[in-house]
Amino acid sequence: MEQALTRNFCIIAHIDHGKSTLADRLIELTGTMRHEDIGEQVMDSMELERERGITIKAKAVRLHYKANNGQTYRLNLVDTPGHVDFSYEVSRTLVACEGAVLVIDATQGIQAQTLANTYLAMENNLVLIPVINKIDLPGSEPERVLEEIVSVLGYKASDVLLMSAKTGQGVPPLLEEIIRRIPPPTGEATRPLRALIFDSRYDAYKGVIAYLRVADGRIAKGDRLRLMSNNTEMEVLEVGYFAPQPCPATELTAGDVGYIATGLKSVVECRVGDTVTTLQGGVTEPLIGYHPPKPMVFAGIYTTQAEDYKYLREAIDKLNLNDASLTYEPESSPILGYGFRCGFLGLLHLDIVRERLEREFSLSLVVTAPGVTFTITKTNGQKITINNPAAFPEPMEIEKIEEPWVKISIITPSSFIGALMELLSESEGVYKYQEYLGQHQSVGELGQRVRLEYEMPLRCMLTTFYDQMKSRSRGYASLDYEFTGYREGKLVKLDVLVNDMPVDAFSRIIPPDKAHDVGKAMVAKLKEVIPRQLFSVPLQAAVGSRIVARQDISARRKDVLAKCYGGDITRKRKLLEKQKEGKKKMKNIGRVEVPKEAFLEVLKLG
Amino acid sequence: MLPVKDIGDLLSEISTLYIIDEAAEITMEANPGTIDEAYLTAVRKLGVNRLSLGVQSLNDRELALLGRIHTAAEARDAVCFARGSGFDNLSLDFIYGLPGQTLTDWEHSVDDALEIAPEHLSLYALTLEEDTPMWTAITEGFLPGIDPDIAADMYELAEDRLAAHGYSHYEISNWALPGRECRHNLTYWRNLPYIGAGVAAHSCMDGHRFANTKDLDKYLGYFSGKKSSLLELDEEINPELELAESVILGLRLGEGINADDIKSRFGIDILAHYRRQVEEMAAAGLLEQTDRHLKLTRRGRLLSNEVFWRFLPG
Ligand SMILES: Nc1nc2c(ncn2[C@@H]2O[C@H](COP(=O)(O)OP(=O)(O)OP(=O)(O)O)[C@@H](O)[C@H]2O)c(=O)[nH]1
Ligand SMILES: [Mg+2]
């Protein structure tokens, strides 16, 4: 097909503004699928995606659209995830497109990821088509949102489309606008092959399936190709596109979006952002610089039952075939046994991995409190990176500690500014900038919308920050953040000792002035959840050898003292058998028996 | 209460089947408010020589909390009826550790009990069962919760006070003046055979423990040939389990257990067999060994389950 009749575009938005729903409507309108076959959702096809109502992996679909001018166009649509944890995937997807439909929820207006994704698209020179979605909802304010788009993003009101992706109202004109405004791809089919991988997944039969955008050249079945970042070679087992189910084709040529089956065994070898070229006569320059996303958040993952470790190892290996951004290395803990220290893109990613491991592999897991990577310069000049607090060197061996910082952007109605600023300063945030969005005066009692820009240690975002932000803004504030670099921090390791024994899984890295408060809270929580033992148990929080908080659990004095006559003996023995069974399910910290639930409760503590 | 005539029939029926020892302990249980002096005099004459009264408390507020139908005055009356009708072996049941009950409240109860001077006392700690009205009232905050430490203080107070008045603490929840230990109950704690007759009764013999059905119709149905079995439980007690139960039940006794007695009965030296458990519990201050003798310590009596489950097989 002629390049002039091809359009490549993605749908971008803040989380939940309706990208996947709009994609479903476009699939239906172009007759790619019938309404009754679409069902609830086509785009969010993973079980977890449907349950949580979010897109986790980007998806590409090819549509054929007969336009008003009588020509049939080939539209390659890519639906992207909205959550900030996956913004790397979004940024790669943008490179594969010439345009983007920017969806904005008519009840919410511009939100943090609306801005972040818009700027990303602009940096990639994409043509943007702003649409206001969900106009069918009673609480929608299309006028206010329109004004915001005009004043904040600089579009003309006439550029903006109003629609409901749910009912389909106002959606048909979008297809004409896509053809009119988004330019066709450029690129030469006769030049050497250059194609960008913007997503990949693992298939048990065909190996890794890479989604790619061909910039120049062509790919056909049987071609021998090379990945430019790591020189991995592969043979193309199949080429095709999605409609939305995979459709094999004879070839993909310059300007096309589609997939190849590579036969590779793991997505780790074939990662998003990499450029593919031919093994012979290929190019020397990749399309874009390749830097895979670095995991930012780390946590230990263990099985509840130590003997399940081998299943965890198999499960993580398998999950990693499909999720290259998950990193993991074995670690062990005196209390938790053998497990893995895993790296994640963010807290949502962590949560998804945990849930998939538990659900798809039927494992019962203990996940330690999430943390970041610290760079430590020791007094002997040695530089080390640490992502497990337990591995922190002794205070006197530390010369300098550096930790990751993020730039965060919060959009909120102005009446919550005070509460949010308070939260930000409690969270070690540093004020940078504040701006009002739009000039619309009739914005109701909550006030005009404001964007706050702060910098803060990533560490501070990993506890209750997000929940706090939501609750202190009654759910109105939205958040975006990006990594800005490492900065020196004054930090100490807080240890928690149960019966004089340090519990590695409870250690925290915190500023020294918070040691007392955090220590006190942890000790109080432990006292609440650890049952009384046969002996008294001191609970202490310490920085080095300095105790910053202490409480004791006094020894248990009395059990149930039931009478025991002839008719009670069997029943009583059954109760004792139950008590004995219960002991087996306890986690032991030295001589102290702690129920697993109690242990998890303390791990969760921010 | 069972009519006097029925009790008479029961006793004479038993005496036609068995030879009843002259000094046999024949106990009857009764609740205050259900008996009078005439009745007690009559049953005493029939040979019943020990009376156990479910007094529970001598405080009307506490009795109401326990949902008892009798008052403290009726309880005192019942004691008078018993003495008046010639019962010289009287046992009273009390409950402690009630929601809101203070140590002083309990001290008064113990003193009141001592003033009555029964030959035998059973003191039970209240066990809160789930889904009972009291449990609901506590979980919904209408009643204060039960503080196990206060209950422990109450237990120790009773221990001290009763010892000072000459009562021996011969089982975890039972006290008696010398020679007035309940012989019937001692059989259970020594893990010796016993026969229970009647609906819901339990028996233990020949390596089995069994229980009759609690359903009276079923029970009667068995005798009219309509039901093939009246048992609701028939449990085989293998030697390993019997040994464990003997240790667990024996440790309930004030005197504890003697390793030689157990050895002559089971052929097993428990001090070697349970060495790890004994050492662990002794180190925790719950068990005490003197020569070949094991017994719970004062602290061990309050935490007896912690000791007991460790002796279970498997
Ligand atoms: N009433 C109404 N609801 C809509 C409309 N569009 C989407 N929704 C609903 O909004 C919710 C989010 O829609 P999605 O399409 O999953 O949003 P998304 O942007 O793909 O979300 P992420 O992929 O998680 O970022 C769903 O419950 C949709 O049914 C609309 O036009 N009107
Ligand atoms: Mg989506």
mmCIF file of C-alpha atoms in Angstrom, chain B residues 78-243:
data_model
loop_
_atom_site.group_PDB
_atom_site.id
_atom_site.type_symbol
_atom_site.label_atom_id
_atom_site.label_comp_id
_atom_site.label_asym_id
_atom_site.label_seq_id
_atom_site.Cartn_x
_atom_site.Cartn_y
_atom_site.Cartn_z
ATOM 1 C CA ALA B 78 -28.969 -23.292 99.381
ATOM 2 C CA VAL B 79 -25.854 -23.626 101.554
ATOM 3 C CA CYS B 80 -28.032 -23.469 104.696
ATOM 4 C CA PHE B 81 -30.389 -26.116 103.300
ATOM 5 C CA ALA B 82 -27.401 -28.349 102.586
ATOM 6 C CA ARG B 83 -25.933 -28.016 106.020
ATOM 7 C CA GLY B 84 -29.362 -28.293 107.611
ATOM 8 C CA SER B 85 -30.049 -31.549 105.804
ATOM 9 C CA GLY B 86 -26.807 -33.095 106.955
ATOM 10 C CA PHE B 87 -24.388 -32.623 104.038
ATOM 11 C CA ASP B 88 -20.926 -32.460 105.550
ATOM 12 C CA ASN B 89 -19.131 -32.636 102.204
ATOM 13 C CA LEU B 90 -20.070 -29.568 100.301
ATOM 14 C CA SER B 91 -18.445 -28.142 97.200
ATOM 15 C CA LEU B 92 -19.069 -24.712 95.748
ATOM 16 C CA ASP B 93 -18.315 -23.497 92.176
ATOM 17 C CA PHE B 94 -17.241 -19.912 91.580
ATOM 18 C CA ILE B 95 -16.346 -17.997 88.427
ATOM 19 C CA TYR B 96 -13.766 -15.201 88.250
ATOM 20 C CA GLY B 97 -12.325 -12.943 85.585
ATOM 21 C CA LEU B 98 -15.649 -11.381 84.630
ATOM 22 C CA PRO B 99 -15.791 -8.229 82.516
ATOM 23 C CA GLY B 100 -15.386 -5.258 84.849
ATOM 24 C CA GLN B 101 -14.717 -7.413 87.946
ATOM 25 C CA THR B 102 -11.927 -5.899 90.039
ATOM 26 C CA LEU B 103 -9.387 -7.684 92.200
ATOM 27 C CA THR B 104 -11.157 -6.241 95.259
ATOM 28 C CA ASP B 105 -14.523 -7.607 94.071
ATOM 29 C CA TRP B 106 -12.929 -11.010 93.829
ATOM 30 C CA GLU B 107 -11.212 -10.720 97.179
ATOM 31 C CA HIS B 108 -14.630 -10.158 98.781
ATOM 32 C CA SER B 109 -16.026 -13.188 96.983
ATOM 33 C CA VAL B 110 -13.181 -15.396 98.191
ATOM 34 C CA ASP B 111 -13.643 -14.143 101.755
ATOM 35 C CA ASP B 112 -17.395 -14.757 101.551
ATOM 36 C CA ALA B 113 -16.737 -18.271 100.297
ATOM 37 C CA LEU B 114 -14.303 -18.940 103.131
ATOM 38 C CA GLU B 115 -16.848 -17.757 105.645
ATOM 39 C CA ILE B 116 -19.215 -20.461 104.372
ATOM 40 C CA ALA B 117 -16.347 -22.904 104.905
ATOM 41 C CA PRO B 118 -17.174 -25.512 102.251
ATOM 42 C CA GLU B 119 -15.074 -28.683 102.212
ATOM 43 C CA HIS B 120 -14.292 -28.192 98.524
ATOM 44 C CA LEU B 121 -14.051 -25.275 96.104
ATOM 45 C CA SER B 122 -13.881 -25.161 92.296
ATOM 46 C CA LEU B 123 -12.796 -21.805 90.923
ATOM 47 C CA TYR B 124 -13.168 -21.379 87.175
ATOM 48 C CA ALA B 125 -11.820 -18.588 85.038
ATOM 49 C CA LEU B 126 -14.458 -17.276 82.676
ATOM 50 C CA THR B 127 -13.742 -18.428 79.109
ATOM 51 C CA LEU B 128 -15.265 -16.103 76.597
ATOM 52 C CA GLU B 129 -16.789 -18.174 73.790
ATOM 53 C CA GLU B 130 -17.324 -16.568 70.414
ATOM 54 C CA ASP B 131 -20.856 -15.593 69.429
ATOM 55 C CA THR B 132 -22.231 -15.713 72.976
ATOM 56 C CA PRO B 133 -24.204 -12.669 74.175
ATOM 57 C CA MET B 134 -21.294 -11.634 76.409
ATOM 58 C CA TRP B 135 -18.833 -11.908 73.541
ATOM 59 C CA THR B 136 -21.082 -9.724 71.409
ATOM 60 C CA ALA B 137 -21.469 -7.177 74.217
ATOM 61 C CA ILE B 138 -17.679 -6.987 74.609
ATOM 62 C CA THR B 139 -16.893 -6.751 70.897
ATOM 63 C CA GLU B 140 -19.506 -4.040 70.520
ATOM 64 C CA GLY B 141 -18.078 -2.132 73.459
ATOM 65 C CA PHE B 142 -21.029 -2.467 75.839
ATOM 66 C CA LEU B 143 -18.889 -4.403 78.296
ATOM 67 C CA PRO B 144 -15.200 -3.974 79.116
ATOM 68 C CA GLY B 145 -12.932 -6.717 77.798
ATOM 69 C CA ILE B 146 -11.429 -9.383 80.020
ATOM 70 C CA ASP B 147 -7.941 -8.546 81.196
ATOM 71 C CA PRO B 148 -5.956 -11.793 81.475
ATOM 72 C CA ASP B 149 -3.465 -10.179 83.852
ATOM 73 C CA ILE B 150 -6.185 -9.266 86.329
ATOM 74 C CA ALA B 151 -7.573 -12.796 86.031
ATOM 75 C CA ALA B 152 -4.062 -14.086 86.803
ATOM 76 C CA ASP B 153 -3.918 -11.826 89.872
ATOM 77 C CA MET B 154 -7.284 -13.198 90.993
ATOM 78 C CA TYR B 155 -6.088 -16.765 90.615
ATOM 79 C CA GLU B 156 -2.989 -16.104 92.672
ATOM 80 C CA LEU B 157 -4.957 -14.248 95.305
ATOM 81 C CA ALA B 158 -7.274 -17.235 95.702
ATOM 82 C CA GLU B 159 -4.295 -19.604 95.826
ATOM 83 C CA ASP B 160 -2.713 -17.658 98.682
ATOM 84 C CA ARG B 161 -5.901 -17.020 100.602
ATOM 85 C CA LEU B 162 -7.129 -20.619 100.381
ATOM 86 C CA ALA B 163 -3.743 -22.052 101.325
ATOM 87 C CA ALA B 164 -3.768 -19.868 104.445
ATOM 88 C CA HIS B 165 -7.094 -21.439 105.365
ATOM 89 C CA GLY B 166 -5.865 -24.982 105.040
ATOM 90 C CA TYR B 167 -7.183 -25.826 101.585
ATOM 91 C CA SER B 168 -4.881 -27.806 99.368
ATOM 92 C CA HIS B 169 -4.648 -26.820 95.726
ATOM 93 C CA TYR B 170 -4.927 -30.336 94.382
ATOM 94 C CA GLU B 171 -5.869 -29.526 90.778
ATOM 95 C CA ILE B 172 -5.555 -26.439 88.568
ATOM 96 C CA SER B 173 -9.103 -25.277 89.342
ATOM 97 C CA ASN B 174 -9.856 -27.250 92.519
ATOM 98 C CA TRP B 175 -9.156 -26.829 96.202
ATOM 99 C CA ALA B 176 -10.149 -29.076 99.154
ATOM 100 C CA LEU B 177 -9.711 -29.488 102.865
ATOM 101 C CA PRO B 178 -7.547 -32.535 103.692
ATOM 102 C CA GLY B 179 -9.201 -35.764 102.606
ATOM 103 C CA ARG B 180 -12.017 -33.987 100.801
ATOM 104 C CA GLU B 181 -10.546 -34.089 97.287
ATOM 105 C CA CYS B 182 -13.182 -35.165 94.815
ATOM 106 C CA ARG B 183 -12.511 -38.845 94.244
ATOM 107 C CA HIS B 184 -14.655 -38.959 91.157
ATOM 108 C CA ASN B 185 -12.708 -36.226 89.395
ATOM 109 C CA LEU B 186 -9.345 -37.587 90.497
ATOM 110 C CA THR B 187 -10.121 -40.609 88.314
ATOM 111 C CA TYR B 188 -10.117 -38.400 85.223
ATOM 112 C CA TRP B 189 -6.873 -36.674 86.075
ATOM 113 C CA ARG B 190 -5.158 -39.952 86.852
ATOM 114 C CA ASN B 191 -6.423 -41.165 83.484
ATOM 115 C CA LEU B 192 -8.087 -44.237 84.977
ATOM 116 C CA PRO B 193 -11.147 -45.978 83.487
ATOM 117 C CA TYR B 194 -14.622 -44.619 84.183
ATOM 118 C CA ILE B 195 -18.187 -45.361 83.144
ATOM 119 C CA GLY B 196 -20.745 -42.676 82.480
ATOM 120 C CA ALA B 197 -24.395 -43.639 82.275
ATOM 121 C CA GLY B 198 -27.207 -41.662 80.722
ATOM 122 C CA VAL B 199 -27.694 -39.278 77.853
ATOM 123 C CA ALA B 200 -24.532 -37.360 76.865
ATOM 124 C CA ALA B 201 -22.391 -39.272 79.354
ATOM 125 C CA HIS B 202 -18.753 -40.065 78.593
ATOM 126 C CA SER B 203 -16.865 -43.231 79.442
ATOM 127 C CA CYS B 204 -13.314 -44.408 79.101
ATOM 128 C CA MET B 205 -12.096 -47.994 79.151
ATOM 129 C CA ASP B 206 -10.260 -50.649 77.186
ATOM 130 C CA GLY B 207 -8.372 -48.197 75.038
ATOM 131 C CA HIS B 208 -11.488 -46.273 73.965
ATOM 132 C CA ARG B 209 -13.148 -43.071 75.000
ATOM 133 C CA PHE B 210 -16.782 -42.788 74.037
ATOM 134 C CA ALA B 211 -19.738 -40.560 74.575
ATOM 135 C CA ASN B 212 -23.449 -41.228 74.479
ATOM 136 C CA THR B 213 -25.594 -39.133 72.199
ATOM 137 C CA LYS B 214 -26.783 -35.773 73.510
ATOM 138 C CA ASP B 215 -30.132 -36.362 71.845
ATOM 139 C CA LEU B 216 -32.577 -37.808 74.366
ATOM 140 C CA ASP B 217 -34.902 -39.268 71.702
ATOM 141 C CA LYS B 218 -32.016 -41.079 70.058
ATOM 142 C CA TYR B 219 -30.828 -42.267 73.413
ATOM 143 C CA LEU B 220 -34.228 -43.685 74.334
ATOM 144 C CA GLY B 221 -34.604 -45.047 70.799
ATOM 145 C CA TYR B 222 -31.623 -47.272 71.386
ATOM 146 C CA PHE B 223 -33.300 -48.967 74.347
ATOM 147 C CA SER B 224 -36.532 -49.562 72.458
ATOM 148 C CA GLY B 225 -34.445 -51.123 69.672
ATOM 149 C CA LYS B 226 -35.105 -48.338 67.166
ATOM 150 C CA LYS B 227 -31.500 -47.156 67.063
ATOM 151 C CA SER B 228 -28.510 -49.410 66.644
ATOM 152 C CA SER B 229 -26.053 -47.254 68.561
ATOM 153 C CA LEU B 230 -26.248 -44.660 71.262
ATOM 154 C CA LEU B 231 -22.674 -43.465 70.786
ATOM 155 C CA GLU B 232 -21.847 -40.085 69.402
ATOM 156 C CA LEU B 233 -18.108 -40.480 69.863
ATOM 157 C CA ASP B 234 -15.956 -43.572 69.944
ATOM 158 C CA GLU B 235 -12.321 -42.738 69.928
ATOM 159 C CA GLU B 236 -9.516 -45.214 69.989
ATOM 160 C CA ILE B 237 -6.821 -44.139 72.399
ATOM 161 C CA ASN B 238 -3.627 -45.810 71.263
ATOM 162 C CA PRO B 239 -0.850 -46.326 73.808
ATOM 163 C CA GLU B 240 1.124 -43.324 72.554
ATOM 164 C CA LEU B 241 -1.888 -41.066 72.966
ATOM 165 C CA GLU B 242 -2.755 -42.607 76.313
ATOM 166 C CA LEU B 243 0.725 -41.855 77.564
#
